[in-house]
Tab-separated table of C-alpha atoms and ligand atoms in Angstrom:
chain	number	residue	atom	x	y	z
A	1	UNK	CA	0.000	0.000	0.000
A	2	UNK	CA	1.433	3.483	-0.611
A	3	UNK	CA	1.196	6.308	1.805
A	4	UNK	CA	-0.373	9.531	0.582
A	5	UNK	CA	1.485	11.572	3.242
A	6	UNK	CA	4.585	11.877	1.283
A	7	UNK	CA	2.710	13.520	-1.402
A	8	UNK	CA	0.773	15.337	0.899
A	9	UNK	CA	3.897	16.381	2.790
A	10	UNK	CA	5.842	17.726	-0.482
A	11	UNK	CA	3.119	19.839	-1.563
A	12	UNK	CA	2.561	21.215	1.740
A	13	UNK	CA	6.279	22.044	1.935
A	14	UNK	CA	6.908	23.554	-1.584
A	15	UNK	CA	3.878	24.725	-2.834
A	16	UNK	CA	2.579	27.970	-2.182
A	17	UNK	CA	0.050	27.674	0.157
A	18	UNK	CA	-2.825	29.015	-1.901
A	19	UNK	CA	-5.616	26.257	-1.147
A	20	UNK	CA	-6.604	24.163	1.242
A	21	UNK	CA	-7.653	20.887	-0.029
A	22	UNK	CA	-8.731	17.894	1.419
A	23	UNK	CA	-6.071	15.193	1.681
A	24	UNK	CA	-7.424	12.999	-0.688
A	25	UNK	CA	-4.337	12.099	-3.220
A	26	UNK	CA	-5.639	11.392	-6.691
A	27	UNK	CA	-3.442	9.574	-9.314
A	28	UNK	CA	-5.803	8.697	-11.971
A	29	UNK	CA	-9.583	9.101	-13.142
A	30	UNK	CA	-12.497	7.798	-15.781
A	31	UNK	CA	-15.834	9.795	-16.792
A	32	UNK	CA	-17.197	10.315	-13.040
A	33	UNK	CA	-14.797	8.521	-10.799
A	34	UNK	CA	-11.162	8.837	-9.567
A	35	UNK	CA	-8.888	7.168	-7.783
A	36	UNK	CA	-6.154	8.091	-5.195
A	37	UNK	CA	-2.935	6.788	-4.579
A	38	UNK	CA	-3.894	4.115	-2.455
A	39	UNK	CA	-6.321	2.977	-5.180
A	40	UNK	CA	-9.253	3.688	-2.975
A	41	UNK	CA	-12.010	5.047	-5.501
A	42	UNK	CA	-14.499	8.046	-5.076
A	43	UNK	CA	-17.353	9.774	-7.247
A	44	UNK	CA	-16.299	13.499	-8.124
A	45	UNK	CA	-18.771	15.185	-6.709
A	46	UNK	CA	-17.151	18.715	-7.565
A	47	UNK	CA	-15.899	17.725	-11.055
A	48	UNK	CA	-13.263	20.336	-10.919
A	49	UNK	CA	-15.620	23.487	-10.301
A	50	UNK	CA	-17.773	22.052	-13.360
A	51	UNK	CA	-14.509	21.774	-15.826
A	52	UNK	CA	-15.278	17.982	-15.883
A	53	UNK	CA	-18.610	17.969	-16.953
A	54	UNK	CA	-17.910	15.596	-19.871
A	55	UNK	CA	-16.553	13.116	-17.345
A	56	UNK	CA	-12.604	12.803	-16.906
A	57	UNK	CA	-10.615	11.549	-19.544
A	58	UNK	CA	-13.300	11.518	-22.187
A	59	UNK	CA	-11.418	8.978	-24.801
A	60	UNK	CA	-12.774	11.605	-27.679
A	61	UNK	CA	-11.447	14.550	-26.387
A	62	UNK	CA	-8.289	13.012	-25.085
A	63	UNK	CA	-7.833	11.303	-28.672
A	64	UNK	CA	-8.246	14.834	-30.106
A	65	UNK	CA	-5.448	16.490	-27.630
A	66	UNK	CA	-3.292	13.784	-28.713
A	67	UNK	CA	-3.857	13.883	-31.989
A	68	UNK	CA	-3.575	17.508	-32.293
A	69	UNK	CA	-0.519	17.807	-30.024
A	70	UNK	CA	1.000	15.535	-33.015
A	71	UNK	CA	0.777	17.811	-35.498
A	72	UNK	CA	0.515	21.387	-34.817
A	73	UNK	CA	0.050	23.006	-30.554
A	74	UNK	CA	0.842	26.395	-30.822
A	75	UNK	CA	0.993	29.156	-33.641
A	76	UNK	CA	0.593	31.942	-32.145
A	77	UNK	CA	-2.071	34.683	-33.707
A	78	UNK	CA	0.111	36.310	-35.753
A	79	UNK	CA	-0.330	33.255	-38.077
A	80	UNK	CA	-3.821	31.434	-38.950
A	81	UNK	CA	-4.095	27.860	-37.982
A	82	UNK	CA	-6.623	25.215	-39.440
A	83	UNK	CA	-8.433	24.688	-36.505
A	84	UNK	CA	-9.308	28.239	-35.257
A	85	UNK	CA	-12.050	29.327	-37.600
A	86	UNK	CA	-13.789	26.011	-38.184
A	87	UNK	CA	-13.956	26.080	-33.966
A	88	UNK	CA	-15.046	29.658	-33.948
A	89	UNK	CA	-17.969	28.672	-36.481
A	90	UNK	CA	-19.216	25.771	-34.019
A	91	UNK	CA	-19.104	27.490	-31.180
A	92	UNK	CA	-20.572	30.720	-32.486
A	93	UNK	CA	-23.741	28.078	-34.342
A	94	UNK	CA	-23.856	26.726	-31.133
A	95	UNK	CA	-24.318	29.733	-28.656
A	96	UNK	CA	-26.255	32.098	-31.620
A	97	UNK	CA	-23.206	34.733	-31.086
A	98	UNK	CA	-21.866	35.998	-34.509
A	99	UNK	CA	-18.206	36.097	-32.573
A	100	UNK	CA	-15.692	34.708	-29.951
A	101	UNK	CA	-12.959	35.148	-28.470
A	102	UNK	CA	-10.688	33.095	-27.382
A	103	UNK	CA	-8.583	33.388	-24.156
A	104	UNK	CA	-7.477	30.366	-21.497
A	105	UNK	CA	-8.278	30.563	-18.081
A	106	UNK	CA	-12.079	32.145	-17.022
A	107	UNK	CA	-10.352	35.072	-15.340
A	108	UNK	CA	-9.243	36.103	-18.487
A	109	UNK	CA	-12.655	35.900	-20.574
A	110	UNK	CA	-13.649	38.451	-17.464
A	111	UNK	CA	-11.015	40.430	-18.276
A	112	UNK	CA	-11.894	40.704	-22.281
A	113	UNK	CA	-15.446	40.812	-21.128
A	114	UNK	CA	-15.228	44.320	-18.989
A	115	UNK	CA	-12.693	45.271	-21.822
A	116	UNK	CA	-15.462	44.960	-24.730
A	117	UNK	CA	-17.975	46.784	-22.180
A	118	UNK	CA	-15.894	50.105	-21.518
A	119	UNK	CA	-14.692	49.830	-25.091
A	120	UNK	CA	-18.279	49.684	-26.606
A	121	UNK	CA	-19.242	52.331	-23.716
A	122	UNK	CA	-16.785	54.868	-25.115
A	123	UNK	CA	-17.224	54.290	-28.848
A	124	UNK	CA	-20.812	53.133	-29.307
A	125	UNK	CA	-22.625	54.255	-26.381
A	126	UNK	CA	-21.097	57.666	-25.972
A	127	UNK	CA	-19.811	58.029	-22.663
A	128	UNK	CA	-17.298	60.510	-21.370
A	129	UNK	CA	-13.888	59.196	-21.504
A	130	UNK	CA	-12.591	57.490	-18.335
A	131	UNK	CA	-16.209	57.117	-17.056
A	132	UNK	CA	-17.572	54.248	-17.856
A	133	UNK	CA	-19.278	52.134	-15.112
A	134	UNK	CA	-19.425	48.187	-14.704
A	135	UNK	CA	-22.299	46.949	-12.189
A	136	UNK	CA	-21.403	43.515	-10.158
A	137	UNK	CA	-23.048	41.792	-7.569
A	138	UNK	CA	-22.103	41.264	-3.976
A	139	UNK	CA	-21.460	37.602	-3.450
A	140	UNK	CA	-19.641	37.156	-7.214
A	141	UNK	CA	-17.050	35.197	-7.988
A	142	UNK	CA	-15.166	36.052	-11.592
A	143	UNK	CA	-11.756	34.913	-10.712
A	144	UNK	CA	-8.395	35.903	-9.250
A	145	UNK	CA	-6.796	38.982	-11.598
A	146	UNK	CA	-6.878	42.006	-9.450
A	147	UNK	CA	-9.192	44.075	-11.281
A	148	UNK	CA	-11.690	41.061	-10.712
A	149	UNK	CA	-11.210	40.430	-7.138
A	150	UNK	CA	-10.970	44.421	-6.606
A	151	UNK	CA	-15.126	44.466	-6.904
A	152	UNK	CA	-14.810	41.077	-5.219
A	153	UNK	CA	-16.987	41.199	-1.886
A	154	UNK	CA	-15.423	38.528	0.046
A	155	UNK	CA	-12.779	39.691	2.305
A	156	UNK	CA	-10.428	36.848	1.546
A	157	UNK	CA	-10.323	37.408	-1.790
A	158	UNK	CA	-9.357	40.901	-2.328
A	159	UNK	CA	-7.830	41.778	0.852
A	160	UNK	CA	-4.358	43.894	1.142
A	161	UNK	CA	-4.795	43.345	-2.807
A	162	UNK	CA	-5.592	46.393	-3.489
A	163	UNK	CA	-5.162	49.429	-4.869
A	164	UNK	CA	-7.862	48.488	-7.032
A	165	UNK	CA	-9.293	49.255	-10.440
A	166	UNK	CA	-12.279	52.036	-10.145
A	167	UNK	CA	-15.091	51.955	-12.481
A	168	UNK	CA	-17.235	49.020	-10.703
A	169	UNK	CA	-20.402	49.422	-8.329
A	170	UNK	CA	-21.242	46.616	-6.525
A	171	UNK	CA	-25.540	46.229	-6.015
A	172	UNK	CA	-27.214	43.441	-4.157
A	173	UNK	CA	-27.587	39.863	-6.187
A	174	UNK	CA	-31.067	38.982	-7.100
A	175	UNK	CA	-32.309	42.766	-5.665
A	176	UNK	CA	-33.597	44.336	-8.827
A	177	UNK	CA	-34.224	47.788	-7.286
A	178	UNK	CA	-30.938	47.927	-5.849
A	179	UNK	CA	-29.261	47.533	-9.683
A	180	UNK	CA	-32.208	49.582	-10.718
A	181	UNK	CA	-30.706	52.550	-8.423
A	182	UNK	CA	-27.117	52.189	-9.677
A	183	UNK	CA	-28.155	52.419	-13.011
A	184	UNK	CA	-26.905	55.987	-14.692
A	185	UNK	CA	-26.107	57.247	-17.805
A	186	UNK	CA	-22.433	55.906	-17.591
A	187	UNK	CA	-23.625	52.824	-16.565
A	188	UNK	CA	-21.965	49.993	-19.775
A	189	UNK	CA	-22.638	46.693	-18.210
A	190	UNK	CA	-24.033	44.742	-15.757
A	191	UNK	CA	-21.975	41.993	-15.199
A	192	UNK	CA	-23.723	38.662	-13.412
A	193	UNK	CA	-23.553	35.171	-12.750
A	194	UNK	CA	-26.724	33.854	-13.747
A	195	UNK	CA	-26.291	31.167	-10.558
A	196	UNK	CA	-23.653	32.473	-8.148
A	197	UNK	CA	-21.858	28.891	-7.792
A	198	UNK	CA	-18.750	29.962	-5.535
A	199	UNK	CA	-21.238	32.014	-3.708
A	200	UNK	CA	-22.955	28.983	-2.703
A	201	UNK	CA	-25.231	27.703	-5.715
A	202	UNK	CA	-27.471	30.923	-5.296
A	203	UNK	CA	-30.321	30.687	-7.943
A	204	UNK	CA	-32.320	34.283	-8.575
A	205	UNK	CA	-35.980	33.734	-9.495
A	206	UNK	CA	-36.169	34.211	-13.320
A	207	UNK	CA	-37.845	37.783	-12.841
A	208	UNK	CA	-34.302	38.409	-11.707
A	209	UNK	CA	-32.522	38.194	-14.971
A	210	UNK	CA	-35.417	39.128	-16.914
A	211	UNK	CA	-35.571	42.731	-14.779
A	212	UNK	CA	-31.732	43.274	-15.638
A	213	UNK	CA	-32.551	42.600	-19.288
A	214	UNK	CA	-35.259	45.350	-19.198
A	215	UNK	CA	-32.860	47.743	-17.227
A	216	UNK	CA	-29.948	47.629	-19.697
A	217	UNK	CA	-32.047	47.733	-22.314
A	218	UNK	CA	-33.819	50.962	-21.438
A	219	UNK	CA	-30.191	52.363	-19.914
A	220	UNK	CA	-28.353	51.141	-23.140
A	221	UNK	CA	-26.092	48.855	-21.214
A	222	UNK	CA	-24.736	45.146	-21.924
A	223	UNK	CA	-26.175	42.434	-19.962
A	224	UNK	CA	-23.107	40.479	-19.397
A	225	UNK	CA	-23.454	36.650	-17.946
A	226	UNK	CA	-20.748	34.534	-16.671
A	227	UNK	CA	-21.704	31.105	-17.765
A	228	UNK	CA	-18.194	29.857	-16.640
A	229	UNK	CA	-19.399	27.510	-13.876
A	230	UNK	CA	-23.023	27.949	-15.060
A	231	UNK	CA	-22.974	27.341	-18.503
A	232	UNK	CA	-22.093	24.641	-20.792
A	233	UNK	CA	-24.539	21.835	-19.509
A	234	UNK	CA	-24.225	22.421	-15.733
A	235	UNK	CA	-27.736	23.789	-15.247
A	236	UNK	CA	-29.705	21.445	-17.484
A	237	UNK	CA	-29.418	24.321	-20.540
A	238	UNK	CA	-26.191	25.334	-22.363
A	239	UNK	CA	-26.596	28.662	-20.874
A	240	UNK	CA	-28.242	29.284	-17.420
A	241	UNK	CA	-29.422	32.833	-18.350
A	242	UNK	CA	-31.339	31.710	-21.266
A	243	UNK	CA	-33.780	29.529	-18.068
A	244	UNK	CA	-35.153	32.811	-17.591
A	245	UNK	CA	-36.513	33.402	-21.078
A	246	UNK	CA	-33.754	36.104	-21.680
A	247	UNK	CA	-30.697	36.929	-24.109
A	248	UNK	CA	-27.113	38.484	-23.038
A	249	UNK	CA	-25.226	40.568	-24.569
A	250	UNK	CA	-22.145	38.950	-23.360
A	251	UNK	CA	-21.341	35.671	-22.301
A	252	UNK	CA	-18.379	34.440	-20.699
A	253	UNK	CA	-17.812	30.659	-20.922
A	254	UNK	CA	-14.456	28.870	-19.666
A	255	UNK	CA	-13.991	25.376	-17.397
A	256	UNK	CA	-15.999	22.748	-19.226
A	257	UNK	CA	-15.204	24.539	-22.926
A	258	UNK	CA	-12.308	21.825	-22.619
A	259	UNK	CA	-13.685	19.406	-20.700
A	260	UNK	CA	-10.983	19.107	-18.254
A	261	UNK	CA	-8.330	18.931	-20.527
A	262	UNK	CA	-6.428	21.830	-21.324
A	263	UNK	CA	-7.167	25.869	-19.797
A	264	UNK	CA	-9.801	27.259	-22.299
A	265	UNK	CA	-11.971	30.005	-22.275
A	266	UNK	CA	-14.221	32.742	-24.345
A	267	UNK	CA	-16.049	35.613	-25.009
A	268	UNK	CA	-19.022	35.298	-26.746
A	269	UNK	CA	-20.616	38.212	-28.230
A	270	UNK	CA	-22.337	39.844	-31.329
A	271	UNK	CA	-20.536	41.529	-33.583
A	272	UNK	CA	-21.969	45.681	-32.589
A	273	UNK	CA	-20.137	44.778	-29.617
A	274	UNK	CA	-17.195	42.586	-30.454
A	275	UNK	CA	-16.050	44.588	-33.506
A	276	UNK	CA	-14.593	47.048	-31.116
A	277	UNK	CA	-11.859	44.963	-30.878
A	278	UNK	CA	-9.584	45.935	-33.731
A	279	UNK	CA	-5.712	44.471	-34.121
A	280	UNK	CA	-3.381	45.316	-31.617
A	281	UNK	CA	-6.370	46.468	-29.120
A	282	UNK	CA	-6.293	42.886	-27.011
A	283	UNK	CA	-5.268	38.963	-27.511
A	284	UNK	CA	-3.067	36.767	-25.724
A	285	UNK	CA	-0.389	34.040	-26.795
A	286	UNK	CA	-2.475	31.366	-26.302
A	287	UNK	CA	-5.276	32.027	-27.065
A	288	UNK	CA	-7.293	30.618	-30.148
A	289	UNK	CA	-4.134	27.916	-30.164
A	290	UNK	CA	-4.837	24.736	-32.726
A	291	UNK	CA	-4.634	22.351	-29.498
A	292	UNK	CA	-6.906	24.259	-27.561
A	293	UNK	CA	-9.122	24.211	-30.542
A	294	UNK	CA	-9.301	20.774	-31.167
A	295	UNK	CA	-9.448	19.856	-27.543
A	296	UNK	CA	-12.665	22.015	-27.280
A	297	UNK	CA	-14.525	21.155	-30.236
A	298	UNK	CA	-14.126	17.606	-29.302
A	299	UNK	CA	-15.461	18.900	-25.838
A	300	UNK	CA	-18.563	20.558	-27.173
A	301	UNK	CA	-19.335	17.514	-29.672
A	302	UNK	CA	-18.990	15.002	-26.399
A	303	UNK	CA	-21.336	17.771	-25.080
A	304	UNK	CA	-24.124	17.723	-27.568
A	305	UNK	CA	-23.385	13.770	-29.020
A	306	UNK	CA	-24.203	12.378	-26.125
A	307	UNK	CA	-27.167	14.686	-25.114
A	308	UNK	CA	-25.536	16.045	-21.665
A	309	UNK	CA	-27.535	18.831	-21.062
A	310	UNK	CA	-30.571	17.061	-21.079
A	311	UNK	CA	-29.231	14.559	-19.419
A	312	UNK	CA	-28.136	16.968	-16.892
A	313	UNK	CA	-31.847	18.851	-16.606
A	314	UNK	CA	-33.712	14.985	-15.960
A	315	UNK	CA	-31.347	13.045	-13.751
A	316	UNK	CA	-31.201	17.071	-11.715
A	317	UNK	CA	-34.538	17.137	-11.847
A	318	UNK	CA	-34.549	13.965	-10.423
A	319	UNK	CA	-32.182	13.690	-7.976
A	320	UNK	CA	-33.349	17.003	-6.431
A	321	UNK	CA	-36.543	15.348	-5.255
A	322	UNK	CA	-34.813	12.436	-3.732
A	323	UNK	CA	-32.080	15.383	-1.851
A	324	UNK	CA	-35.399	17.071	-1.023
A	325	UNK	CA	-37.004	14.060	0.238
A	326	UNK	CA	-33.467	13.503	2.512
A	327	UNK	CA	-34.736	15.375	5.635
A	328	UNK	CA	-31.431	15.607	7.988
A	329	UNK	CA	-31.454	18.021	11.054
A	330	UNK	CA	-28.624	19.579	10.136
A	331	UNK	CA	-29.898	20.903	6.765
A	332	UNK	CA	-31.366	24.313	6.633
A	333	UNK	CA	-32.093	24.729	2.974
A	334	UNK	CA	-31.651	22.848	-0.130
A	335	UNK	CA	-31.047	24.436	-3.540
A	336	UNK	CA	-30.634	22.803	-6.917
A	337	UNK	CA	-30.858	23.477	-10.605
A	338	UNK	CA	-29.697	20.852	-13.368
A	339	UNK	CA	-27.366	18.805	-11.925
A	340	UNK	CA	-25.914	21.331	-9.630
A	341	UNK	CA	-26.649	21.943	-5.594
A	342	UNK	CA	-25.999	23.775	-2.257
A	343	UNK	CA	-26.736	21.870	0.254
A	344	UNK	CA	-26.661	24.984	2.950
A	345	UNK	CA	-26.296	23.703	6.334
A	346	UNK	CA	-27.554	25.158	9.903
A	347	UNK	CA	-24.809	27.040	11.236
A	348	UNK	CA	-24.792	25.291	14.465
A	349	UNK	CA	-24.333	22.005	12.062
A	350	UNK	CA	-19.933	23.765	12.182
A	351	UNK	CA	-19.585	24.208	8.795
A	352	UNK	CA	-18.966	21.860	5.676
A	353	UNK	CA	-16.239	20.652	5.581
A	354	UNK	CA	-16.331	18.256	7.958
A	355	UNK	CA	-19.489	16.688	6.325
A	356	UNK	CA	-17.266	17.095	2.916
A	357	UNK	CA	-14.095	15.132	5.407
A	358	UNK	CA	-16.942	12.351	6.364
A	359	UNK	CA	-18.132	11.946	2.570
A	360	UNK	CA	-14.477	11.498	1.527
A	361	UNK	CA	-14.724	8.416	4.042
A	362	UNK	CA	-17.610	7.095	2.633
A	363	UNK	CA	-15.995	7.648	-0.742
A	364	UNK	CA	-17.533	10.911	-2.004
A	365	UNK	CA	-15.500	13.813	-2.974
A	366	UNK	CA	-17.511	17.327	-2.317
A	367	UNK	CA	-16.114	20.856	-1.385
A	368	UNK	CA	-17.832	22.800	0.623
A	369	UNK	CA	-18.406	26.601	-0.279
A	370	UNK	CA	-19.095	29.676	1.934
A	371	UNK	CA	-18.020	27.266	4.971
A	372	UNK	CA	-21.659	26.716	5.870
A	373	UNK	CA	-22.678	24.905	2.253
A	374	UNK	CA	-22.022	21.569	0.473
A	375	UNK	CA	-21.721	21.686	-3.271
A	376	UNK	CA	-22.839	18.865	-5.178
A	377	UNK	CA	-21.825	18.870	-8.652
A	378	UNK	CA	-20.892	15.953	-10.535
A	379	UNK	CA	-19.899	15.064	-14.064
A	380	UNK	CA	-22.960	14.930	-16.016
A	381	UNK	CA	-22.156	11.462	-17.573
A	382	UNK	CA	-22.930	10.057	-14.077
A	383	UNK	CA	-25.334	7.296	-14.192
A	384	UNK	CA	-28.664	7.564	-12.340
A	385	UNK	CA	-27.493	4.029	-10.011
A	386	UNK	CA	-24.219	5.968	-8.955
A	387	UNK	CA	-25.837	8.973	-7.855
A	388	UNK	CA	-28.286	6.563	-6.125
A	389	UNK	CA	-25.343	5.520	-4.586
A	390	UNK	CA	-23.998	8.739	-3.500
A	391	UNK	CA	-27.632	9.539	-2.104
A	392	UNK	CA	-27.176	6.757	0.537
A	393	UNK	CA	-23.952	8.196	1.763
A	394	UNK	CA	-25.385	11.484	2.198
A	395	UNK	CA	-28.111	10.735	4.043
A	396	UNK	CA	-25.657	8.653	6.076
A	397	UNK	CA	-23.814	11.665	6.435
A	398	UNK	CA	-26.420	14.155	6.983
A	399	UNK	CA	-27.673	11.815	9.523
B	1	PLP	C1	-14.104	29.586	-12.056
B	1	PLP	C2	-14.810	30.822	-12.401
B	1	PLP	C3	-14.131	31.915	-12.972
B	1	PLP	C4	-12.624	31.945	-13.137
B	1	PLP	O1	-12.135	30.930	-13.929
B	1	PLP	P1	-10.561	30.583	-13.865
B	1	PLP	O2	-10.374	29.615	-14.996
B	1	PLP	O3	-10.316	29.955	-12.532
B	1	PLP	O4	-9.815	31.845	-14.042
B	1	PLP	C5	-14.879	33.006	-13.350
B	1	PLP	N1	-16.195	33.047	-13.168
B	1	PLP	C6	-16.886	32.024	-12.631
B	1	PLP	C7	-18.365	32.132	-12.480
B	1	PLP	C8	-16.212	30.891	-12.201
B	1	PLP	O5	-16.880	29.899	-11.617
């Protein structure tokens, strides 16, 4: 038997100590389980923040990394490759935006996002240079650069971080009147997570995201959505906004554009706001790269093919009865949508991760969020008998 303390102790000792993970030591994975050192196995019950939706190791996308890693990886944009615009077509035919933009990591389709807003605010909207203003919610979560985390709201995240970009107001999540009152004639973009998911799996009502819609449309603003953790399948819809009967102007997409397999991310928008992005005004080395293309449209196919997101709306649908059905004392409220949940505990219950320690026990691997709630959130090629499975270790847990 090998001992996952050596690993554990390495890491501890050389790595900066950015996270705090469980001490679970994983060595190798297929579609929704993985396995750790000792060769005990687990269901992935996080799926890497939602990256893994397509399962881990899909054999088509990992046959198109290899593949693709054969022949051509990295061009740079100051060539064309073969694989950009064919990618670019299916993922614009597949979201309805005329363009993207690629990046790599979420934090940076953010970052092109509020670029394109103040952009489009100065040259299309009108407003007074060096004025534009980005709306955010308290509670959001849109990555780790330090513009984002500078109109971050949780202490941890932003603090002695600073000083911090200007140009962001921060208004109260699913509290249409208070974005209604920040609304002004600088005002560019709103930018929201259609489900907060690192602020706990927090689902507005659809009036919510239809209100915004109606706000930036009568303030000329963008409705921007980050679909990053949200999107792609996640939700039981390829975009969580679009559950509330309403259209961004924006989208950000990122984690499962790759299913797992190599940093990937976007910007989706039409062209009267992409096009002000002209050469030289933003890009990045990586981005739009021929492996990073081929990984991802092998990621989206996987996606559609095998009918994820509707597999991901039924077996959510569900398995949120059964979780609702669970009825554990230490459980103060349950919420779920697609195959995605907070499972928000009392606070005398002392937080989750303990309950996320026990699971790892029974062979479950969850992480908690906002210390008082358990996300579930597995790959959405899990099969209905292993989430039955999972069930009976919760309630076990939740006991
Ligand atoms: C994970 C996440 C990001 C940041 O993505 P990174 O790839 O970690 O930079 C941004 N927005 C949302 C909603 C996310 O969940």
């Amino acid at each position: 038997m090998t001992d996952a303390r050596q690993w554990i102790d390495l890491e501890d000792r050389y790595a900066a100590h950015n996270y705090h993970p469980l001490d679970v030591v994983l060595s190798r994975a297929e579609g929704p389980w993985v396995w750790d050192v000792e060769g005990k196995r687990y269901l992935d019950c996080l799926a890497a923040y939602s990256a893994v939706n397509q399962g881990h190791n899909h054999p088509k996308i990992v046959a198109a990394l290899v593949e693709q890693a054969k022949v051509l990886g990295l061009t740079s944009r100051a060539f064309r490759n073969d694989k950009f615009g064919p990618f670019c077509k299916k993922l614009s035919e597949l979201s309805g935006y005329e363009r993207v933009l690629m990046m790599n990591t979420g934090a940076e389709a953010v970052e092109t996002a509020i670029k394109a807003a103040r952009k489009w605010g100065y040259e299309v909207k009108g407003v007074p240079a060096g004025q534009a203003k980005i709306l955010v919610c308290d509670g959001n979560f849109h990555g780790r650069t330090t513009t984002i985390v500078g109109f971050s709201t949780d202490e941890e995240a932003r603090g002695n971080f600073g000083p911090f970009t200007p140009g962001f107001e921060v208004v109260a999540y699913g509290d249409l009147e208070s974005a209604k009152a920040a609304f002004d004639a600088n005002t560019v973009a709103i930018l929201v997570e259609p489900v907060q998911g690192e602020g706990g799996v927090i689902i507005p009502p659809a009036a919510y995201l239809q209100g915004l819609r109606a706000l930036c449309d009568e303030h000329d603003a963008l409705l921007i959505c980050d679909e990053i953790q949200a999107g792609l399948g996640r939700c039981g819809s390829l975009f969580a906004h679009t559950l509330a009967g309403v259209r961004a102007d924006g989208v950000t997409i990122g984690k499962a554009l790759s299913g797992g397999l190599y940093p990937v991310s976007a910007f989706l928008a039409d062209g009267k706001v992409m096009d002000v992005f002209t050469p030289g005004t933003h890009g990045s080395t990586y981005g739009g790269n021929p492996l990073a293309c081929a990984v991802s449209d092998a990621a989206l196919d996987v996606l559609v093919d095998e009918k994820l997101i509707e597999r991901s709306a039924e077996l959510g649908a569900w398995m949120k009865g059964e979780l609702e059905g669970m009825n554990s004392p230490h459980v103060k409220e349950l919420r779920g949508v697609g195959l995605w949940y907070g499972v928000e505990l009392h606070p005398e219950a002392g937080g989750a991760r303990r309950f996320c320690e026990a699971l790892k026990e029974e062979g479950m691997l969850a992480k908690g969020t906002h210390e008082h709630t358990i996300r579930l959130a597995p790959p959405l090629v899990v099969e209905q008998a292993d989430l039955e499975w999972a069930l009976g270790k919760i309630k076990k847990v939740l006991a």
